[in-house]
PDB file of N, CA and C in Angstrom:
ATOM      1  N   UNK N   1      27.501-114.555  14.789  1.00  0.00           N
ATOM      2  CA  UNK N   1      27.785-113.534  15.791  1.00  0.00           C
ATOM      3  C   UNK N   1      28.705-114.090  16.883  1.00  0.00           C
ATOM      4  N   UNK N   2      28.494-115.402  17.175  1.00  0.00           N
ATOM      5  CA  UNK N   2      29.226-116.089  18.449  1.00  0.00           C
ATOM      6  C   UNK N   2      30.690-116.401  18.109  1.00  0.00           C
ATOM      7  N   UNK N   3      31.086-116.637  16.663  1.00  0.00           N
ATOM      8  CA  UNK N   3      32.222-116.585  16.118  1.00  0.00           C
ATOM      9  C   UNK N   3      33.241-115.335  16.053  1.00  0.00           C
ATOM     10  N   UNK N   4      32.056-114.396  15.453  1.00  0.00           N
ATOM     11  CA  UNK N   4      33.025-113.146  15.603  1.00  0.00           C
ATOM     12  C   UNK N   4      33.468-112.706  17.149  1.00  0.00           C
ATOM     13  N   UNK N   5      32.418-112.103  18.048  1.00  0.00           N
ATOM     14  CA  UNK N   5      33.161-112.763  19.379  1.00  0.00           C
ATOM     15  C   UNK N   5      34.222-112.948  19.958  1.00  0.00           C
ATOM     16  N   UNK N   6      34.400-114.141  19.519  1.00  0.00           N
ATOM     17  CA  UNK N   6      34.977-115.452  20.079  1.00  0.00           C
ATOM     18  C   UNK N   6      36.489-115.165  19.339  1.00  0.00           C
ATOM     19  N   UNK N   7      36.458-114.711  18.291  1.00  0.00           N
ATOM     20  CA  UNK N   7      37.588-114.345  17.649  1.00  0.00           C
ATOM     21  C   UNK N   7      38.125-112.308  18.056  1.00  0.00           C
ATOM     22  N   UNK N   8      37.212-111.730  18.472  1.00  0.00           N
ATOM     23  CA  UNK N   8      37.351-110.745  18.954  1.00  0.00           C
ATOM     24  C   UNK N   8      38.374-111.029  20.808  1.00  0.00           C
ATOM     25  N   UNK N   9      37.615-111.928  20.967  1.00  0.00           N
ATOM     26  CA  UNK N   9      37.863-112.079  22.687  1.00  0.00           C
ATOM     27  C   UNK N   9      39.425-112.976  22.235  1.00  0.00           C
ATOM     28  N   UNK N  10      39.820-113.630  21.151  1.00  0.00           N
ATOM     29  CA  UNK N  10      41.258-114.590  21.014  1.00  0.00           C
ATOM     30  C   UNK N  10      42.249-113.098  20.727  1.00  0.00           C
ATOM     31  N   UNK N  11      41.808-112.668  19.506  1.00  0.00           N
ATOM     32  CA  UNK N  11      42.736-110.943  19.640  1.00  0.00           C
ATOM     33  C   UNK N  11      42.440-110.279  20.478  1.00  0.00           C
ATOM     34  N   UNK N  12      41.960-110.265  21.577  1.00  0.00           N
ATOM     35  CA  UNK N  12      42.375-109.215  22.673  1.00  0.00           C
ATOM     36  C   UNK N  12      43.212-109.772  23.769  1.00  0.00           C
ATOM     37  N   UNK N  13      43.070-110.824  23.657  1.00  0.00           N
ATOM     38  CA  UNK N  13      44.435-111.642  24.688  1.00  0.00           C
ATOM     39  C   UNK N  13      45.864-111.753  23.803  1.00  0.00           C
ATOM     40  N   UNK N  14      45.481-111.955  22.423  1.00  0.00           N
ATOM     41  CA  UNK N  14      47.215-111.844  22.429  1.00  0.00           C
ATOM     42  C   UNK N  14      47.656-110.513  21.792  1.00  0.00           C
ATOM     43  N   UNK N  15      46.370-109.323  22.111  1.00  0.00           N
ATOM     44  CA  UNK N  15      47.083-108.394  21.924  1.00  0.00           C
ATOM     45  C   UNK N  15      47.524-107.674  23.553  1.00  0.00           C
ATOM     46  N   UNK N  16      46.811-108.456  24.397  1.00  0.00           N
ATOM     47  CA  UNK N  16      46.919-107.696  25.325  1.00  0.00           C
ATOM     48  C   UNK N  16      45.862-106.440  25.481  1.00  0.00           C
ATOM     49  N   UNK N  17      44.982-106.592  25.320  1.00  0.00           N
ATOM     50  CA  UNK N  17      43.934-105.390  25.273  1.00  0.00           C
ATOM     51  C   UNK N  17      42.207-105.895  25.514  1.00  0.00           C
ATOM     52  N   UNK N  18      41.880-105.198  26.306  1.00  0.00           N
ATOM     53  CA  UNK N  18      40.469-105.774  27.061  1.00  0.00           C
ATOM     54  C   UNK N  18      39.594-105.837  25.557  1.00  0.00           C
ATOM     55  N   UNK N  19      39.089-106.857  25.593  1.00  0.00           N
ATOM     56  CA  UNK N  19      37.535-107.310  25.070  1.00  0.00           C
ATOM     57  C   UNK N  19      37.032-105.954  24.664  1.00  0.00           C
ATOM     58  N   UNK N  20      35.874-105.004  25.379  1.00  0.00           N
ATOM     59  CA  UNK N  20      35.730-103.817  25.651  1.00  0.00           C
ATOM     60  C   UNK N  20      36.266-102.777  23.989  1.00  0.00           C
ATOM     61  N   UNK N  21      38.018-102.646  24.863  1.00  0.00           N
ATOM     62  CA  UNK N  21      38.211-101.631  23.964  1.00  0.00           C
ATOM     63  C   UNK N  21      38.882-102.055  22.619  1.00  0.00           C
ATOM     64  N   UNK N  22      39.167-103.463  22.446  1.00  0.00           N
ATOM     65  CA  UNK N  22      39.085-103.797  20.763  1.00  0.00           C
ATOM     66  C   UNK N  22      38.046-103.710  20.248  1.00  0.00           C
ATOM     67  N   UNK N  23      36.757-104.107  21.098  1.00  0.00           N
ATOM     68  CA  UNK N  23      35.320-103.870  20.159  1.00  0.00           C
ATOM     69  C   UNK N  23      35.205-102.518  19.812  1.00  0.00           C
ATOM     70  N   UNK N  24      35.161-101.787  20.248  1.00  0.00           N
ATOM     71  CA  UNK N  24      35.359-100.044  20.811  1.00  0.00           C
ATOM     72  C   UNK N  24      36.428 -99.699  19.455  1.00  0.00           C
ATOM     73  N   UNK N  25      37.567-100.071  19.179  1.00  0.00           N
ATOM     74  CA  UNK N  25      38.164-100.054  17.969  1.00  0.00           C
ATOM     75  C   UNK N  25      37.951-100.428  16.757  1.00  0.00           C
ATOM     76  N   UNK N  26      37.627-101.430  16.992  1.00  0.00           N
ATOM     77  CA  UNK N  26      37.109-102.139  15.740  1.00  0.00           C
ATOM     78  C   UNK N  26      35.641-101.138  14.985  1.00  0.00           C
ATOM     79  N   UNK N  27      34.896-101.072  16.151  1.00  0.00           N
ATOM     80  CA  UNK N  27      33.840-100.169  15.615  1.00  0.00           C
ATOM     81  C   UNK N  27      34.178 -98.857  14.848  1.00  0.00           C
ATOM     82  N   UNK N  28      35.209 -98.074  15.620  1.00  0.00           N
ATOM     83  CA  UNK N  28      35.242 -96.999  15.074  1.00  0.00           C
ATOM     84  C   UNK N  28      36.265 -96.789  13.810  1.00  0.00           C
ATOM     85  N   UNK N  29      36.930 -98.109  13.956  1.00  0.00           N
ATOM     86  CA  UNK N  29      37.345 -98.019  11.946  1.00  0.00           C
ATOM     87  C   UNK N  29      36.715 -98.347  11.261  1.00  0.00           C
ATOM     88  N   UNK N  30      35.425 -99.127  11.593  1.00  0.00           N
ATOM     89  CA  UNK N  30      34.247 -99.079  10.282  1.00  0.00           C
ATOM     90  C   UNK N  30      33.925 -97.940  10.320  1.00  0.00           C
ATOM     91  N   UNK N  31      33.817 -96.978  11.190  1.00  0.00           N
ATOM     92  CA  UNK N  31      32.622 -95.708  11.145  1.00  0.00           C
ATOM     93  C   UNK N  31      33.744 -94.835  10.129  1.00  0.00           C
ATOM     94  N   UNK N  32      35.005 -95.229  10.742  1.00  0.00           N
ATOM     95  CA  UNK N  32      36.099 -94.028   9.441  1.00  0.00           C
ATOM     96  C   UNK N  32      36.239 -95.071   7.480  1.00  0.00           C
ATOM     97  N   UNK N  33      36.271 -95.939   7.300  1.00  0.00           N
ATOM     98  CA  UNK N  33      36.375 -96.450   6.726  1.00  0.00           C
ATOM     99  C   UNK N  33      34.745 -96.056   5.380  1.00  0.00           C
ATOM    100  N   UNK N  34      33.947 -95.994   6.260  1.00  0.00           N
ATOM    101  CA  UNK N  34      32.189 -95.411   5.680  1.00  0.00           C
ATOM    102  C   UNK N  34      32.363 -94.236   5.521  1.00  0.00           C
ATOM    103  N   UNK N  35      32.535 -93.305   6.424  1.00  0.00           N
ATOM    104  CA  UNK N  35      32.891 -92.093   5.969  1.00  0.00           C
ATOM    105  C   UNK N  35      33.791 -91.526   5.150  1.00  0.00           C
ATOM    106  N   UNK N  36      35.258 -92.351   4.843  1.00  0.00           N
ATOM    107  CA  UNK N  36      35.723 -91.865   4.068  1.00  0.00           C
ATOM    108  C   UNK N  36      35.570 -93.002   2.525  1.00  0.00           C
ATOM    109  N   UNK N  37      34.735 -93.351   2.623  1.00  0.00           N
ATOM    110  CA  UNK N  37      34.140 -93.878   1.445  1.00  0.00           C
ATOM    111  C   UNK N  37      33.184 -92.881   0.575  1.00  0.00           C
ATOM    112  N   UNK N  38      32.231 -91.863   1.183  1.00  0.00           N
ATOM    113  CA  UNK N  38      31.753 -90.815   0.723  1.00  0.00           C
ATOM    114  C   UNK N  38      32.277 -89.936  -0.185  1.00  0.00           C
ATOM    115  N   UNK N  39      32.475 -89.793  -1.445  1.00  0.00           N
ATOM    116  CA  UNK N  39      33.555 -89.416  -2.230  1.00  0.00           C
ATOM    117  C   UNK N  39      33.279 -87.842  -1.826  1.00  0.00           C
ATOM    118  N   UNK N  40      32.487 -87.000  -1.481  1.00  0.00           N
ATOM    119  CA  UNK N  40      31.996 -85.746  -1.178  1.00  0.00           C
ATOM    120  C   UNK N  40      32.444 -85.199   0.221  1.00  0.00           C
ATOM    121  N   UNK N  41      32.865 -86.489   1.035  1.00  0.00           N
ATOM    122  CA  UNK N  41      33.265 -85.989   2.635  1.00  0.00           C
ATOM    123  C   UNK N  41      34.586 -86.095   2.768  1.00  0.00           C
ATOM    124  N   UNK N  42      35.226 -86.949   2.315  1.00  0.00           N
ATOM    125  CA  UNK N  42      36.753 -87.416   2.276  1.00  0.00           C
ATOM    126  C   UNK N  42      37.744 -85.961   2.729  1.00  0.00           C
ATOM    127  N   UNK N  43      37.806 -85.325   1.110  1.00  0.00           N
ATOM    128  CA  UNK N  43      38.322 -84.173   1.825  1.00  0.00           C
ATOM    129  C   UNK N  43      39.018 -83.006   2.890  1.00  0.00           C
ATOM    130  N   UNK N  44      37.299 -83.673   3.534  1.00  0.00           N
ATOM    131  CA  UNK N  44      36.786 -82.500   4.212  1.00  0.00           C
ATOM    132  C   UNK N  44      37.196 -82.899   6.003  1.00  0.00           C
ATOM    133  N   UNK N  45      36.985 -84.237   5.521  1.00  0.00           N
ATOM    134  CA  UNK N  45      37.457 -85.218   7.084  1.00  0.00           C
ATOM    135  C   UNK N  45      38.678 -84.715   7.960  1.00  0.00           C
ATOM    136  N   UNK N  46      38.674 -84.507   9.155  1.00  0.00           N
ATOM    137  CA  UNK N  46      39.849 -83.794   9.846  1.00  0.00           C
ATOM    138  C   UNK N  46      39.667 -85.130  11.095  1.00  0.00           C
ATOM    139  N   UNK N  47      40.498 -86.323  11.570  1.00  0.00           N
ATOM    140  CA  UNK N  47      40.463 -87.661  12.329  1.00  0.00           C
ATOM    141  C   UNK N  47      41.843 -86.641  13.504  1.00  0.00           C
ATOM    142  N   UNK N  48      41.487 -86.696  14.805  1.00  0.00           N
ATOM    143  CA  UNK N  48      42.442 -86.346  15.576  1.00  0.00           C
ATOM    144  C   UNK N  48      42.499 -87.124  16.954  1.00  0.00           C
ATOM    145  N   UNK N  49      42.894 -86.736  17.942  1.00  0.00           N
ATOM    146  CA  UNK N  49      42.493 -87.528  19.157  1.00  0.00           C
ATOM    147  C   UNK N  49      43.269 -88.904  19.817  1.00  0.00           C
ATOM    148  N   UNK N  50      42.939 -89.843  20.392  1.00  0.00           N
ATOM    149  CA  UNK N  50      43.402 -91.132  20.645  1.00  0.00           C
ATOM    150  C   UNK N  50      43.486 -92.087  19.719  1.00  0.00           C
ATOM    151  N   UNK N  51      42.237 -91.935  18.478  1.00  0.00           N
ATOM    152  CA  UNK N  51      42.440 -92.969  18.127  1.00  0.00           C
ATOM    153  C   UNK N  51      43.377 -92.928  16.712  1.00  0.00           C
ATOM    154  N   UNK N  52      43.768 -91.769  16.295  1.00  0.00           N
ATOM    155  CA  UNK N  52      44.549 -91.133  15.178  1.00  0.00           C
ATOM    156  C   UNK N  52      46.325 -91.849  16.052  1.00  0.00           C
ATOM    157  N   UNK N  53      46.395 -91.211  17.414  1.00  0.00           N
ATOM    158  CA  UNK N  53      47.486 -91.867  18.268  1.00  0.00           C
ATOM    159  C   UNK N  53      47.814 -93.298  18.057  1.00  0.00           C
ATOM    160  N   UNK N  54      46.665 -93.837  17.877  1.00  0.00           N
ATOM    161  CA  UNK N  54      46.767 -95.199  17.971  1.00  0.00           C
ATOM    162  C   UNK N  54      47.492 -95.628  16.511  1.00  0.00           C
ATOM    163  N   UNK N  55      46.493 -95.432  15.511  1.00  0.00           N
ATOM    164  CA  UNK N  55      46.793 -95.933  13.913  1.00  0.00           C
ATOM    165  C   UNK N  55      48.038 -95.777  13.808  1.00  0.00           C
ATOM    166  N   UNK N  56      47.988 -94.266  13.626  1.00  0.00           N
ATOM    167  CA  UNK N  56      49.231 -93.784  13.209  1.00  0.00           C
ATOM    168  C   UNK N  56      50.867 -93.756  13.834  1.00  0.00           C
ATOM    169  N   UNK N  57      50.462 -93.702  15.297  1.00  0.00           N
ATOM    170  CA  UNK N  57      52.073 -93.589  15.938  1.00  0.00           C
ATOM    171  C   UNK N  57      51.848 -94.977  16.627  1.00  0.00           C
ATOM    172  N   UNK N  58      50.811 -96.073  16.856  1.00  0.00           N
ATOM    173  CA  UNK N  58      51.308 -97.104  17.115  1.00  0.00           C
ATOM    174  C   UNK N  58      50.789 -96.890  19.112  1.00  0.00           C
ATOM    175  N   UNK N  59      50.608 -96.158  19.415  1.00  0.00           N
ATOM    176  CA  UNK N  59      50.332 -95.707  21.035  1.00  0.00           C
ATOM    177  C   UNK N  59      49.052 -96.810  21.539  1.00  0.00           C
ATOM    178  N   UNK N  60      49.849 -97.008  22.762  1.00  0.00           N
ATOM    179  CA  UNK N  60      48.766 -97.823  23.072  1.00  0.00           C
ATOM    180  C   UNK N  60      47.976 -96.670  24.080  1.00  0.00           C
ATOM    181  N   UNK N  61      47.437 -95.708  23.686  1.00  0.00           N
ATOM    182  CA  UNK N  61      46.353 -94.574  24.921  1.00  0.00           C
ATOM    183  C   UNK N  61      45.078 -95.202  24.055  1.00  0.00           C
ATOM    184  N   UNK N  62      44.123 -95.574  25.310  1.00  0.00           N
ATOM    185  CA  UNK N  62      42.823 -96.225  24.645  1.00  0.00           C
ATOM    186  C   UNK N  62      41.967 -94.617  24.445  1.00  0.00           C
ATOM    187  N   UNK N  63      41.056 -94.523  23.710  1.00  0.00           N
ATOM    188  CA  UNK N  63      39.886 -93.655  23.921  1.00  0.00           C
ATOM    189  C   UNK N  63      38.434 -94.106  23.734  1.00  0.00           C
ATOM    190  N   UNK N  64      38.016 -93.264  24.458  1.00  0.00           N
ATOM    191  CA  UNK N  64      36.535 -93.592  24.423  1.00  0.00           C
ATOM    192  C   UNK N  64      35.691 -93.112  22.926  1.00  0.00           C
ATOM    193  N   UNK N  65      35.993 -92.087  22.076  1.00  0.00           N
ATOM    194  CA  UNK N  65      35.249 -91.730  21.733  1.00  0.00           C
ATOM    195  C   UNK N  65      36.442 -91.841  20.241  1.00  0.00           C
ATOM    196  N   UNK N  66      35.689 -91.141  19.369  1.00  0.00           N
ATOM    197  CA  UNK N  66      36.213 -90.628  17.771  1.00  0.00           C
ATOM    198  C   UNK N  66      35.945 -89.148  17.861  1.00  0.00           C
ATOM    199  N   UNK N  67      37.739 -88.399  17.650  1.00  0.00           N
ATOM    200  CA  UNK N  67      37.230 -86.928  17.139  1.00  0.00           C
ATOM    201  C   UNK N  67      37.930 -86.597  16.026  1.00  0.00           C
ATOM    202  N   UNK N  68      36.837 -85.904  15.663  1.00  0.00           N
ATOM    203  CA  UNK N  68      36.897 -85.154  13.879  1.00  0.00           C
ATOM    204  C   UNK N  68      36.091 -84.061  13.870  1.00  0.00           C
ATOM    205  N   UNK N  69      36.671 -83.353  13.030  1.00  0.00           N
ATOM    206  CA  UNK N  69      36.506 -82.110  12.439  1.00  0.00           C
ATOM    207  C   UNK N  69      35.958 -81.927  10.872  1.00  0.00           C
ATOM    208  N   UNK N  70      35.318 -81.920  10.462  1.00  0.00           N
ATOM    209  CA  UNK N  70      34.919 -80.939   9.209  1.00  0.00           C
ATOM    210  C   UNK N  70      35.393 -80.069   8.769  1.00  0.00           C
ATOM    211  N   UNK N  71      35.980 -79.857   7.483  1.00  0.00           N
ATOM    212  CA  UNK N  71      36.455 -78.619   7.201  1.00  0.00           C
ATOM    213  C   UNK N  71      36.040 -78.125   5.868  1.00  0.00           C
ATOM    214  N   UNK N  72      35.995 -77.070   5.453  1.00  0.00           N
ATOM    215  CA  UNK N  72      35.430 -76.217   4.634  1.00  0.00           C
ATOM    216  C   UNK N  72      34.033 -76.842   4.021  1.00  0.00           C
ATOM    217  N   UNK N  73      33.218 -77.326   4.859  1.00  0.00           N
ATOM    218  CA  UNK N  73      31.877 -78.014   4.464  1.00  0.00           C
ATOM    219  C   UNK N  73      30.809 -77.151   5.377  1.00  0.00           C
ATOM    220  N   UNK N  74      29.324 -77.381   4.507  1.00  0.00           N
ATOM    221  CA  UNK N  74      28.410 -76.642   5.439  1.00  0.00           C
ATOM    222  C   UNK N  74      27.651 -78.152   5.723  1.00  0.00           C
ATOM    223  N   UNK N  75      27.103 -77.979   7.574  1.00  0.00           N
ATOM    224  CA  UNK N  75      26.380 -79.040   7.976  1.00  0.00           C
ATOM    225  C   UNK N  75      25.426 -79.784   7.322  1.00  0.00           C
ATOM    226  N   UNK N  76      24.897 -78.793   6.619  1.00  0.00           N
ATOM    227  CA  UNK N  76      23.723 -79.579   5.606  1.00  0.00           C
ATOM    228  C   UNK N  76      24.100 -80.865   4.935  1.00  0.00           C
ATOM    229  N   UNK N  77      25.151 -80.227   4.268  1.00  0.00           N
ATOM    230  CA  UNK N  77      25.816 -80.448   3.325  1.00  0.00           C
ATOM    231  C   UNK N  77      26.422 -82.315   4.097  1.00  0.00           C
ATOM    232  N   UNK N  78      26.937 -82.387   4.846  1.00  0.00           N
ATOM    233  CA  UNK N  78      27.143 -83.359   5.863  1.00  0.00           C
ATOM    234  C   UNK N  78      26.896 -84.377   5.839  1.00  0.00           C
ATOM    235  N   UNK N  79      25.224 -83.817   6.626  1.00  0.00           N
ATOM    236  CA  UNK N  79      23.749 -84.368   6.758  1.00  0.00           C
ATOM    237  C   UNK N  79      23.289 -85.120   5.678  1.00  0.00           C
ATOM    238  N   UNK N  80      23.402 -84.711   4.809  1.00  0.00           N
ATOM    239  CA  UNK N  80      22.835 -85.158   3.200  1.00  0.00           C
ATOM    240  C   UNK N  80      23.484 -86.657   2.831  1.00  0.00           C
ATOM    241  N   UNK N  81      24.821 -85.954   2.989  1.00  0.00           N
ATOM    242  CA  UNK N  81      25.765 -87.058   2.841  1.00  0.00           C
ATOM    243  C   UNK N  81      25.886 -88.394   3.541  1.00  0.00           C
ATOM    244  N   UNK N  82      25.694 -88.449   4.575  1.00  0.00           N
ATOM    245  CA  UNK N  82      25.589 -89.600   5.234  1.00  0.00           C
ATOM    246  C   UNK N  82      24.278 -90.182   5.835  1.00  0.00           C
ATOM    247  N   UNK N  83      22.885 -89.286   5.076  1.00  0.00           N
ATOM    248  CA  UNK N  83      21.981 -90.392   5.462  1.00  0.00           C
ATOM    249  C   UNK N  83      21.348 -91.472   4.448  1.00  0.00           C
TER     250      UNK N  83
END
């Protein structure tokens, strides 16, 4: 654990980006990476927001959170899927 860290805290200095919100990143591409591993949710996945800004156009706007959308799925259906 003290390694990863420690190597978290070396890439955020030479990326220039607080401790904080690389962990904060890092987390939330495992959470997309799991989800779109679900061969049943993939689809359906709609990724928008800051951190879509980020991947894709390269932007450095931090966000706090992950937003996504569902599409043509019922909640159950979801639910099922990811527990």
């Amino acid at each position: 654990e003290h390694e990863i860290k420690e190597k978290i805290k070396s890439e955020s200095k030479r990326l220039g980006v607080h401790f904080n919100q690389l962990l904060a990143m890092l987390a939330y591409e495992r959470v997309i990476v799991r989800l779109m591993s679900v061969k049943n949710l993939q689809d359906h996945l709609i990724f928008k927001g800051g951190m879509v800004m980020r991947v894709v156009y390269g932007s450095d706007r931090y966000t706090t959170d992950l937003d996504m959308s569902f599409e043509r799925i019922r909640p159950e259906k979801i639910k099922s899927e990811v527990e």
